[in-house]
XYZ file of C-alpha atoms in Angstrom:
676
model
C 40.175 21.710 132.680
C 42.342 18.717 131.954
C 45.019 18.050 134.591
C 48.491 17.161 133.396
C 50.500 15.334 136.063
C 54.245 15.718 135.902
C 56.363 12.851 137.338
C 58.172 12.921 140.636
C 60.466 15.779 139.675
C 59.468 19.118 141.212
C 59.110 22.130 138.984
C 60.404 25.523 140.106
C 58.594 26.756 143.195
C 57.407 23.248 144.095
C 60.528 21.722 145.656
C 58.651 20.167 148.577
C 56.046 18.466 146.418
C 56.360 15.020 144.914
C 54.294 16.011 141.882
C 52.968 19.086 140.192
C 49.417 19.319 138.888
C 49.056 21.824 136.063
C 45.628 23.065 135.048
C 45.577 22.922 131.252
C 42.702 24.685 129.468
C 40.515 22.475 127.319
C 38.574 23.193 124.161
C 35.481 23.714 126.326
C 37.339 26.527 128.115
C 38.430 27.893 124.749
C 34.820 28.014 123.541
C 33.744 30.086 126.531
C 36.596 32.570 126.122
C 36.224 32.898 122.350
C 32.482 33.429 122.660
C 33.153 36.339 125.032
C 35.659 37.891 122.627
C 33.630 37.475 119.447
C 30.333 38.674 120.919
C 32.087 41.745 122.300
C 32.843 42.919 118.761
C 30.460 41.160 116.367
C 27.797 38.956 117.943
C 26.280 38.063 114.569
C 29.468 36.265 113.500
C 29.523 33.908 116.491
C 27.482 31.108 114.786
C 30.054 31.004 111.960
C 32.862 30.717 114.486
C 31.094 27.809 116.205
C 30.560 26.016 112.906
C 34.195 26.410 111.889
C 35.466 24.912 115.145
C 32.923 22.091 115.045
C 34.084 21.037 111.558
C 37.718 21.335 112.629
C 37.116 19.087 115.655
C 35.183 16.590 113.539
C 37.998 16.349 110.990
C 40.781 16.020 113.576
C 39.118 13.927 116.270
C 39.237 16.586 118.982
C 36.553 16.925 121.644
C 35.460 19.441 124.261
C 37.609 17.672 126.859
C 40.749 17.765 124.686
C 43.503 20.004 126.118
C 44.517 22.957 123.954
C 48.087 21.642 123.762
C 48.979 20.385 121.240
C 45.816 20.063 119.093
C 44.940 23.759 118.945
C 48.493 25.070 119.374
C 51.612 23.163 118.367
C 49.823 20.767 116.039
C 47.311 23.340 114.765
C 49.034 23.867 111.404
C 49.135 20.155 110.712
C 45.509 19.736 111.815
C 44.435 22.665 109.658
C 46.241 21.099 106.725
C 44.230 17.919 107.256
C 40.981 19.876 107.107
C 41.908 22.147 104.184
C 44.091 19.989 101.950
C 42.849 16.468 102.664
C 39.274 17.720 103.159
C 37.908 14.560 104.801
C 34.487 16.205 105.208
C 34.220 16.987 101.469
C 33.445 20.644 102.099
C 33.227 23.162 99.287
C 36.346 25.216 98.599
C 34.523 28.460 99.365
C 33.381 27.041 102.702
C 36.924 25.989 103.611
C 38.276 29.390 102.682
C 35.723 31.141 104.877
C 36.435 28.825 107.804
C 40.211 29.229 107.638
C 40.416 32.794 108.959
C 38.044 32.000 111.816
C 40.051 28.915 112.745
C 43.203 31.032 112.868
C 41.386 33.284 115.355
C 40.517 30.210 117.429
C 44.160 29.166 117.278
C 45.434 32.562 118.434
C 43.090 32.585 121.406
C 44.171 29.037 122.276
C 47.810 30.090 122.145
C 47.209 32.924 124.599
C 45.246 30.729 127.012
C 47.695 27.834 126.930
C 50.745 30.084 127.300
C 49.264 31.924 130.260
C 48.186 28.680 131.942
C 51.777 27.526 131.741
C 53.534 30.776 132.597
C 51.351 31.664 135.568
C 51.776 28.188 137.045
C 55.537 27.906 137.388
C 57.515 30.482 135.467
C 59.105 29.156 132.286
C 60.596 26.133 130.598
C 64.086 27.554 131.150
C 63.410 27.814 134.895
C 62.214 24.221 134.875
C 65.454 23.055 133.220
C 67.562 25.014 135.687
C 65.757 23.380 138.597
C 66.427 19.919 137.167
C 70.101 20.762 136.574
C 70.473 22.026 140.141
C 69.006 18.801 141.487
C 71.592 16.687 139.624
C 74.503 18.652 141.056
C 76.037 18.850 137.575
C 76.937 21.880 135.530
C 74.853 23.002 132.581
C 77.573 21.953 130.140
C 77.934 18.537 131.758
C 74.214 17.883 131.301
C 74.394 19.064 127.668
C 77.320 16.776 126.893
C 75.701 13.738 128.538
C 72.497 14.376 126.587
C 74.506 14.956 123.390
C 72.979 18.393 122.832
C 75.139 21.215 121.402
C 76.311 23.474 124.215
C 75.028 26.599 122.468
C 71.602 25.096 121.853
C 71.204 23.855 125.420
C 72.490 27.164 126.752
C 69.801 29.040 124.868
C 67.154 26.676 126.234
C 68.380 27.339 129.771
C 68.501 31.120 129.373
C 65.123 31.327 127.661
C 66.532 32.675 124.391
C 65.080 29.662 122.609
C 62.715 26.787 123.292
C 62.977 23.333 121.694
C 60.247 22.807 119.116
C 59.396 19.178 118.394
C 56.485 20.150 116.159
C 55.811 22.347 113.187
C 58.047 24.708 111.288
C 60.366 25.654 114.114
C 61.770 22.216 114.784
C 61.932 18.622 113.665
C 60.874 15.509 115.496
C 63.823 13.527 114.149
C 66.260 15.902 115.884
C 64.542 17.456 118.899
C 62.616 14.454 120.185
C 65.736 12.318 120.781
C 67.373 15.237 122.575
C 64.431 15.559 124.957
C 64.405 11.806 125.559
C 68.125 11.882 126.364
C 67.445 14.663 128.858
C 64.873 12.417 130.547
C 67.602 9.784 130.921
C 70.184 12.232 132.274
C 67.704 13.575 134.825
C 66.479 10.083 135.724
C 62.921 10.767 134.617
C 60.355 8.587 132.866
C 60.536 9.026 129.102
C 58.358 11.912 127.941
C 58.514 13.938 131.168
C 60.522 16.865 129.778
C 58.382 16.883 126.643
C 55.213 17.076 128.746
C 56.607 20.150 130.463
C 57.638 21.658 127.153
C 54.019 21.408 125.975
C 53.113 23.952 128.614
C 55.350 26.680 127.262
C 56.148 26.208 123.604
C 52.658 26.582 122.223
C 53.201 28.300 118.893
C 55.777 29.833 116.592
C 55.720 33.471 117.634
C 56.858 35.963 115.033
C 59.210 38.539 116.490
C 57.974 42.112 116.561
C 59.588 45.495 116.694
C 56.824 46.520 119.052
C 57.769 44.200 121.903
C 56.193 44.588 125.326
C 58.474 46.209 127.908
C 58.068 43.533 130.560
C 60.115 40.434 129.775
C 58.219 38.121 132.122
C 54.856 39.105 130.714
C 56.134 39.024 127.137
C 57.404 35.486 127.696
C 53.982 34.489 128.971
C 52.504 35.907 125.751
C 49.278 36.717 127.531
C 48.830 40.351 126.556
C 48.518 40.035 122.802
C 44.767 40.515 123.158
C 45.140 43.840 125.003
C 44.677 46.421 122.258
C 47.150 49.265 121.862
C 46.075 50.226 118.353
C 42.543 51.288 117.621
C 41.038 48.219 115.997
C 38.395 50.149 114.060
C 38.811 53.810 113.160
C 35.692 55.993 113.493
C 33.886 56.396 110.144
C 34.958 60.031 109.731
C 38.640 59.178 110.180
C 38.370 56.099 107.971
C 36.875 58.246 105.207
C 39.856 60.598 105.383
C 42.246 57.625 105.355
C 40.662 56.277 102.166
C 40.839 59.691 100.475
C 44.460 60.075 101.582
C 45.323 56.639 100.168
C 43.980 57.640 96.769
C 45.934 60.893 96.957
C 49.181 58.988 97.653
C 48.801 56.050 95.266
C 46.743 57.020 92.217
C 48.313 58.487 89.090
C 46.208 61.637 89.491
C 45.925 62.749 93.150
C 42.457 64.243 92.748
C 40.770 67.640 93.096
C 40.405 70.055 95.979
C 36.974 70.860 97.337
C 36.683 73.844 95.004
C 37.592 71.860 91.887
C 41.314 72.582 91.526
C 43.858 69.797 90.854
C 45.653 68.719 94.014
C 49.447 68.923 94.004
C 51.760 66.082 94.986
C 55.549 66.025 94.764
C 57.137 63.304 92.661
C 58.712 61.533 95.625
C 55.480 61.618 97.638
C 53.714 58.997 95.505
C 53.503 55.637 97.258
C 54.549 52.538 95.367
C 51.899 49.877 94.797
C 52.714 46.188 94.288
C 49.592 44.618 92.902
C 46.838 45.676 95.290
C 49.179 46.206 98.236
C 51.206 49.172 99.436
C 53.782 48.633 102.178
C 54.024 52.362 102.972
C 50.255 52.566 103.377
C 50.422 49.706 105.873
C 53.092 51.544 107.852
C 51.061 54.755 107.798
C 47.970 52.922 109.041
C 50.058 51.490 111.879
C 51.036 55.038 112.864
C 47.449 56.304 112.700
C 45.823 53.399 114.534
C 48.499 53.460 117.239
C 48.104 57.228 117.706
C 44.330 57.066 118.051
C 44.624 53.906 120.136
C 46.838 55.865 122.530
C 44.313 58.721 122.619
C 41.582 56.311 123.719
C 43.632 54.437 126.340
C 42.709 55.205 129.987
C 44.188 58.434 131.295
C 44.778 57.330 134.895
C 47.046 54.606 136.261
C 44.201 52.944 138.142
C 42.026 52.848 135.039
C 44.942 51.525 132.968
C 45.523 48.712 135.472
C 41.848 47.810 135.313
C 41.997 47.943 131.488
C 44.867 45.423 131.464
C 43.140 43.025 133.847
C 39.819 43.342 132.034
C 41.296 42.464 128.658
C 43.549 39.622 129.743
C 41.065 37.839 132.034
C 44.163 35.997 133.304
C 45.948 36.378 136.628
C 48.830 38.845 136.667
C 50.926 39.763 139.671
C 50.617 43.338 140.984
C 54.239 43.901 139.958
C 53.531 42.844 136.361
C 50.486 45.096 136.182
C 52.410 48.049 137.649
C 55.191 47.657 135.114
C 52.728 47.457 132.235
C 50.605 50.437 133.268
C 52.741 53.117 131.505
C 52.319 51.250 128.218
C 48.530 51.333 128.582
C 48.061 54.879 129.838
C 46.829 57.377 127.264
C 44.543 60.403 127.072
C 41.173 58.819 127.808
C 39.378 60.230 124.762
C 35.997 58.831 123.804
C 35.586 57.687 120.172
C 33.267 60.597 119.366
C 35.996 63.032 120.464
C 38.411 61.860 117.782
C 39.115 63.617 114.509
C 41.865 62.957 111.981
C 43.576 66.351 112.312
C 44.438 65.682 115.950
C 47.420 63.738 114.654
C 48.964 67.066 113.586
C 48.613 68.845 116.968
C 52.174 69.377 118.293
C 51.300 68.907 122.005
C 49.564 65.583 121.290
C 52.337 64.448 118.951
C 54.936 65.291 121.611
C 53.095 63.296 124.277
C 52.557 60.421 121.845
C 56.268 60.191 121.009
C 57.125 60.350 124.701
C 54.754 57.445 125.322
C 56.351 55.459 122.499
C 59.799 56.211 123.876
C 58.863 54.913 127.336
C 57.429 51.740 125.823
C 60.587 50.988 123.824
C 63.046 52.048 126.522
C 64.588 54.878 124.470
C 64.392 56.893 121.275
C 64.482 54.900 118.058
C 64.298 55.405 114.326
C 60.558 54.744 114.475
C 60.004 58.171 116.072
C 61.601 59.843 113.060
C 59.387 57.739 110.783
C 56.270 58.856 112.671
C 57.303 62.497 112.464
C 57.960 62.188 108.749
C 54.492 60.803 108.059
C 52.768 63.469 110.158
C 54.676 66.432 108.734
C 54.057 65.218 105.186
C 50.307 65.594 105.790
C 50.583 69.347 106.383
C 53.511 70.201 104.120
C 52.892 73.631 102.589
C 51.502 73.487 99.035
C 51.887 69.695 98.681
C 50.535 68.113 101.870
C 47.259 66.207 101.717
C 45.641 68.011 104.661
C 47.009 71.350 103.448
C 44.813 70.910 100.365
C 41.893 69.140 102.032
C 40.209 71.392 104.628
C 37.194 69.074 104.589
C 39.115 66.880 107.046
C 39.262 69.836 109.453
C 35.551 70.717 109.669
C 35.120 69.006 113.044
C 38.621 69.870 114.209
C 38.131 73.605 113.645
C 34.491 73.639 114.760
C 33.217 74.594 111.307
C 30.010 73.664 109.556
C 30.690 71.873 106.244
C 30.558 73.945 103.076
C 30.747 73.001 99.391
C 33.482 74.919 97.595
C 31.960 74.172 94.189
C 28.758 76.012 94.999
C 29.010 79.691 93.982
C 27.157 80.758 97.115
C 29.649 78.966 99.379
C 32.874 79.364 97.384
C 34.037 82.506 99.212
C 33.521 80.871 102.616
C 35.404 77.790 101.431
C 38.350 79.899 100.239
C 38.424 81.776 103.544
C 38.479 78.566 105.534
C 41.089 77.046 103.241
C 43.343 80.035 103.916
C 42.761 79.867 107.672
C 43.377 76.124 107.777
C 46.575 76.432 105.751
C 47.856 79.013 108.237
C 47.263 76.456 111.010
C 49.051 73.771 108.973
C 52.033 76.053 108.307
C 52.454 76.852 111.993
C 52.205 73.201 112.996
C 54.587 72.134 110.245
C 57.212 74.528 111.606
C 56.775 73.404 115.214
C 56.851 69.743 114.259
C 59.962 70.443 112.183
C 61.767 71.645 115.293
C 60.579 68.542 117.152
C 61.735 66.324 114.279
C 65.232 67.802 114.510
C 65.352 66.878 118.193
C 64.143 63.368 117.434
C 66.827 63.017 114.763
C 69.533 64.044 117.207
C 68.334 61.659 119.915
C 70.351 58.579 120.693
C 68.901 55.447 119.157
C 68.107 52.818 121.742
C 68.449 50.009 119.216
C 71.432 51.154 117.178
C 72.109 48.145 114.922
C 75.841 48.810 115.008
C 75.818 48.430 118.789
C 73.676 45.297 118.687
C 75.868 43.774 115.974
C 79.169 44.699 117.612
C 79.917 41.132 118.823
C 79.487 39.869 115.238
C 81.400 42.583 113.384
C 84.197 42.314 115.966
C 84.505 38.606 115.183
C 87.648 37.776 113.162
C 85.481 36.354 110.379
C 81.966 37.883 110.416
C 81.044 36.033 107.221
C 81.445 32.729 109.063
C 78.555 33.778 111.319
C 76.283 34.228 108.302
C 77.503 30.938 106.836
C 76.735 29.189 110.132
C 73.176 30.530 110.118
C 72.631 29.284 106.569
C 74.054 25.837 107.346
C 71.976 25.410 110.492
C 68.849 26.537 108.689
C 69.571 24.105 105.851
C 69.962 21.211 108.289
C 66.596 22.111 109.839
C 64.746 20.932 106.743
C 61.087 20.261 107.606
C 59.619 16.805 107.309
C 57.140 17.582 104.552
C 56.326 16.545 101.017
C 57.452 18.521 97.991
C 54.910 21.097 96.943
C 53.617 21.748 100.470
C 53.690 25.237 101.948
C 55.774 24.068 104.887
C 58.543 22.879 102.590
C 58.139 25.942 100.356
C 58.580 28.358 103.259
C 61.769 26.634 104.363
C 63.162 26.625 100.799
C 62.199 30.282 100.322
C 64.006 31.358 103.488
C 67.083 29.293 102.611
C 67.313 30.920 99.188
C 66.563 34.358 100.605
C 69.375 34.073 103.163
C 71.867 32.912 100.542
C 70.935 35.633 98.056
C 71.035 38.376 100.686
C 74.577 37.339 101.556
C 75.738 36.925 97.947
C 73.959 40.084 96.718
C 73.584 42.290 99.819
C 70.988 44.706 98.466
C 68.344 46.482 100.488
C 65.128 45.115 101.945
C 63.165 47.014 99.289
C 65.023 45.322 96.434
C 64.238 41.843 97.740
C 60.589 42.446 98.568
C 59.988 44.128 95.178
C 62.141 41.704 93.154
C 60.142 40.169 90.300
C 60.364 37.070 88.134
C 58.374 36.340 84.985
C 58.457 33.290 82.721
C 59.378 35.519 79.774
C 62.490 36.751 81.637
C 61.331 40.374 81.809
C 61.551 40.533 85.619
C 64.398 41.604 87.899
C 65.446 37.975 88.306
C 66.018 36.392 84.910
C 67.712 33.445 83.218
C 70.124 33.699 80.296
C 70.055 31.285 77.372
C 73.214 29.598 78.664
C 71.518 28.688 81.944
C 72.978 31.424 84.150
C 70.742 33.481 86.423
C 71.139 37.239 86.729
C 69.688 40.074 88.774
C 68.911 43.514 87.384
C 67.387 46.695 88.722
C 66.844 50.092 87.144
C 68.303 53.141 88.939
C 64.870 54.161 90.225
C 64.639 50.858 92.105
C 67.315 52.048 94.523
C 67.161 54.400 97.462
C 70.242 56.217 96.193
C 69.326 56.573 92.510
C 70.945 60.017 92.454
C 74.195 58.617 93.838
C 75.814 55.251 93.165
C 72.773 53.905 91.376
C 72.850 56.262 88.411
C 73.588 53.247 86.216
C 71.581 50.060 86.068
C 72.399 47.107 88.308
C 72.773 43.939 86.222
C 74.938 41.185 87.705
C 75.329 37.443 87.489
C 74.222 35.529 90.572
C 76.586 33.008 92.128
C 76.520 29.801 90.028
C 76.087 27.815 93.253
C 72.589 29.322 93.542
C 71.338 28.633 90.002
C 69.883 25.211 90.739
C 68.231 26.495 93.915
C 66.629 29.401 92.063
C 65.395 27.037 89.367
C 63.783 24.737 91.909
C 62.256 27.629 93.848
C 60.550 29.311 90.877
C 59.336 26.003 89.432
C 58.238 24.147 92.577
C 58.147 26.126 95.803
C 57.072 29.590 94.719
C 53.932 28.204 93.005
C 53.134 26.307 96.225
C 53.203 29.580 98.169
C 51.273 31.544 95.552
C 48.380 29.122 95.288
C 45.750 30.785 93.117
C 47.368 34.226 93.322
C 49.185 35.699 90.358
C 51.833 38.245 91.298
C 55.357 38.705 89.962
C 57.209 39.004 93.272
C 59.971 36.446 93.689
C 59.675 36.134 97.448
C 56.125 35.843 98.768
C 54.476 35.064 102.095
C 52.719 31.836 103.008
C 49.503 33.556 101.895
C 50.955 34.196 98.455
C 51.131 37.958 98.997
C 54.030 40.372 98.645
C 56.186 41.001 101.689
C 56.032 44.361 103.413
C 59.197 45.960 104.761
C 58.489 44.635 108.249
C 57.272 41.138 107.359
C 60.380 40.511 105.252
C 62.546 41.885 108.025
C 60.737 39.672 110.540
C 61.353 36.592 108.380
C 65.084 37.288 108.500
C 64.918 37.967 112.223
C 63.229 34.637 112.935
C 65.944 32.772 111.044
C 68.861 34.652 112.580
C 67.391 34.494 116.078
C 66.919 30.751 115.872
C 70.047 29.699 114.006
C 72.699 32.218 115.097
C 74.166 30.246 118.011
C 77.853 31.123 117.653
C 77.424 34.397 119.561
C 74.186 34.021 121.602
C 74.168 37.632 122.829
C 73.843 38.805 119.226
C 71.175 36.317 118.172
C 68.483 37.873 116.050
C 69.050 40.651 113.533
C 67.126 41.960 110.561
C 67.590 42.257 106.826
C 69.647 45.451 106.718
C 72.162 43.989 109.176
C 73.224 41.429 106.573
C 74.520 44.275 104.382
C 76.519 45.643 107.276
C 77.974 42.255 108.211
C 78.852 41.388 104.596
C 80.592 44.734 104.052
C 82.510 44.432 107.315
C 83.572 40.874 106.465
C 85.001 41.979 103.107
C 86.914 44.874 104.676
C 88.363 42.625 107.345
C 89.579 40.231 104.646
C 90.607 43.038 102.282
C 91.625 46.055 104.400
C 91.067 49.386 102.737
C 89.122 48.053 99.751
C 86.221 50.468 100.159
C 85.659 50.741 96.423
C 84.715 47.047 96.199
C 82.360 47.450 99.164
C 80.664 50.350 97.363
C 80.190 48.099 94.337
C 78.919 45.183 96.457
C 76.374 47.362 98.252
C 75.648 49.448 95.149
C 76.304 52.529 97.245
C 78.385 55.686 97.012
C 82.048 55.448 97.990
C 81.609 58.459 100.273
C 78.761 56.710 102.099
C 80.821 53.560 102.568
C 83.815 55.543 103.844
C 81.568 57.361 106.310
C 79.818 54.253 107.629
C 82.921 52.101 107.937
C 85.301 54.701 109.310
C 85.765 52.545 112.429
C 87.525 49.974 110.231
C 89.347 52.600 108.166
C 91.282 53.992 111.131
C 92.198 50.564 112.453
C 93.254 49.252 109.052
C 95.351 52.339 108.368
C 97.168 51.965 111.653
C 97.705 48.261 110.988
C 99.302 48.962 107.603
C 101.432 51.712 109.124
C 102.544 49.343 111.873
C 103.475 46.692 109.337
C 105.534 49.241 107.396
C 107.262 50.744 110.373
C 107.687 47.488 112.297
C 111.317 46.748 111.480
C 112.471 50.346 111.265
C 112.469 51.214 114.957
C 114.799 48.488 116.127
C 114.386 46.212 119.142
C-alpha cells in the first residue's frame, strides 16, 4: 500500500505524534479484493474484468502502485470519460460499452476500500477539522471568517453533514480549492495538507438512500455496502413466478389460469409501463428480494456477526459489529428451502416487518407499502396467487398437475379450491396487520422533519436559496457533456417543481415530443405549457376530473428550450424515449431515483436551516403550499388549484395553518375593541 504522510499537524487520536502515516490501498490491493469478489459469484467473468481495468489503466496512466484516491474514486468519472469519449486506444464502441459496467464495479469496490481505509484510521474529516480548530484556540466561526468560507458551509463540514468536494459533480475546483488552501493558511499548514486529508474521506458522490444503515459511524465509513441484505439472485422457481407475475400485472391481457380460464385483474391493478421499464415492478422486486434476503440471513447473533466480518473483510470495532447485528439477523433458511408463497405467511410477514422496523428505528410508510404488495397477491378473485396455484406446489407439498389434462382437471380444481381457502384466510389476517401498520406512528413523518422550514417566516425563500446555490455550482464542463446536462436537468427540475408543484409521478412520467403531442409542449407564440389528462393524477376522481393545462412561468421558457435541444439529447445518447427528465443513462426515472435526485440537491444546497437539510420531491409541494398560505392566509382554494388537489384535502392537511390564521384575523379585528 502507498503511504500518505500528513504534515506536522496531528489528526484526531494522534496528538502526541508529529506526523500521521495513513495506509492507502493501491490498485494492486484493489485487484486482489475484486478478484475475490468476482470469483465468488462468477469466476468465468474474471478475465473480462481484468481486461477492462488494464485498458482503463493504459488510457489514464495509472499503475499497480497508484493509490485508489483519486484515480479510481474522485477522478473516476473524468478518467472514464477519457476512455469512453476520447477513446485514445481506438477501441470498438461495443467493446467500450461492455467494459463500462465492469469498470463501474471496479470503481464501487475502490470506493469501499478507500473509504474504510480512511475511516478506520482516524475517524472522519469533520473530526480532523475539529482537532485543527481546537489547536488554534479559535472558535469555529472565527476560522470560517478568516478562511472566507460561509459559516453555514463550514459548519456542515465540521458536523459531518457535508464534505467539500473539489472534484466531479459535487463540487468545483474554482470554488472549493481556494477555500481549502485558505484553511491551510489559517491553520499554519503547508499548502495542500487539508486537501490531502480530504482525499481520505471524500471518495465518491454517494447517492442518499431511504434504506440507510442504522449505525452512523459505520454508514459514514461506507464500508458495508458490499454486505448483502437483499437476495442478489432469486432461486429459479421464484424467478419464474416473478416473471409470470410481471406479465399478469403489465400486459393488456393478464393470461390464463392453469385450467385454461382467463385470469381476472382489477382495472387499478395494472402496472404502468414507460417504454420497457416499470417503476412499480422495481419496487415490488425490492420487496421480494429483501424479504427472501432476510429469510436467508443468519439466525443467530454470533453467525450474523461472522457474516458481517466475512463480507466486509475490513476491521470493525466490536461495538460497531454489535450494533449492526440486528440488521443482519434473519431466519437462516437455505436457498432450497425458499418458495414464493412464503411471502404471504402472516407469521413470517410479521417478523419481517418487525425486522424492518428495527432497522429504520420506527414504523414508516414503507411497511404499509410492503403490506399492500403482499395482500394484493392473494386478494380474493383478483389476486395473482389466488388464481395461480402452480406457485404453491412446493409450498403446499403437492405434486404438480396439469389442469388442462382431462385426467388431472378434477385434482387441479380441488387444489385450486384448497389453495384459495388458504389465501382467503391469510388475506384476512394480513388485513388486520395492515390496519395496525397504518395506525402506527411514522418515524420519518415529513411534516415533522420539515417543521423548521415550514415554521420559517418565508418558506419559499428556502427553496429559492437552494435553487440559487445549485445554479452557482455550475460544473466546469463543455456544452453537450453529461456532466453539464445533469446539472442543467436538476436546475430545471427544481425550478419547475417549485413553479408547478405536481407529484413525483407527474414529473417522472412527463413527456415531450417534437410534434408537441407530449405533456410539455410549445405554443406557436413561443410559450411553453404543461398538460395532463385526469388519469395522469392520483386523485382523478377528485380535483383532477378536468384536464390540467397551464402555462409555465415565462422565466423558464428559455431554460426549457435549451434543455430539450441541448442537454436532454446529451443524457439520452442513443436511447429514444419521450420522458422529459431522464437519468444519466438515458432511462426514465423511477419514483425513488427521482426522489433521490431531489434529496441530493436539497441536502447539499439547503444551508439556511442545517437541521432540515435534505428532503424529497413531495416535500416541495408541502413547502410551496405552506409558503402561499403564509403570504395569503386562508386562501385554501388557490392552494387546491396550485396542487391540483381537492379543497377538502388541502383543508385537512393544512389545518395547522387554518387555526392560526383564523385566530390572527380575529385578533386583528378585535384588537382595538377591548381597550387598553
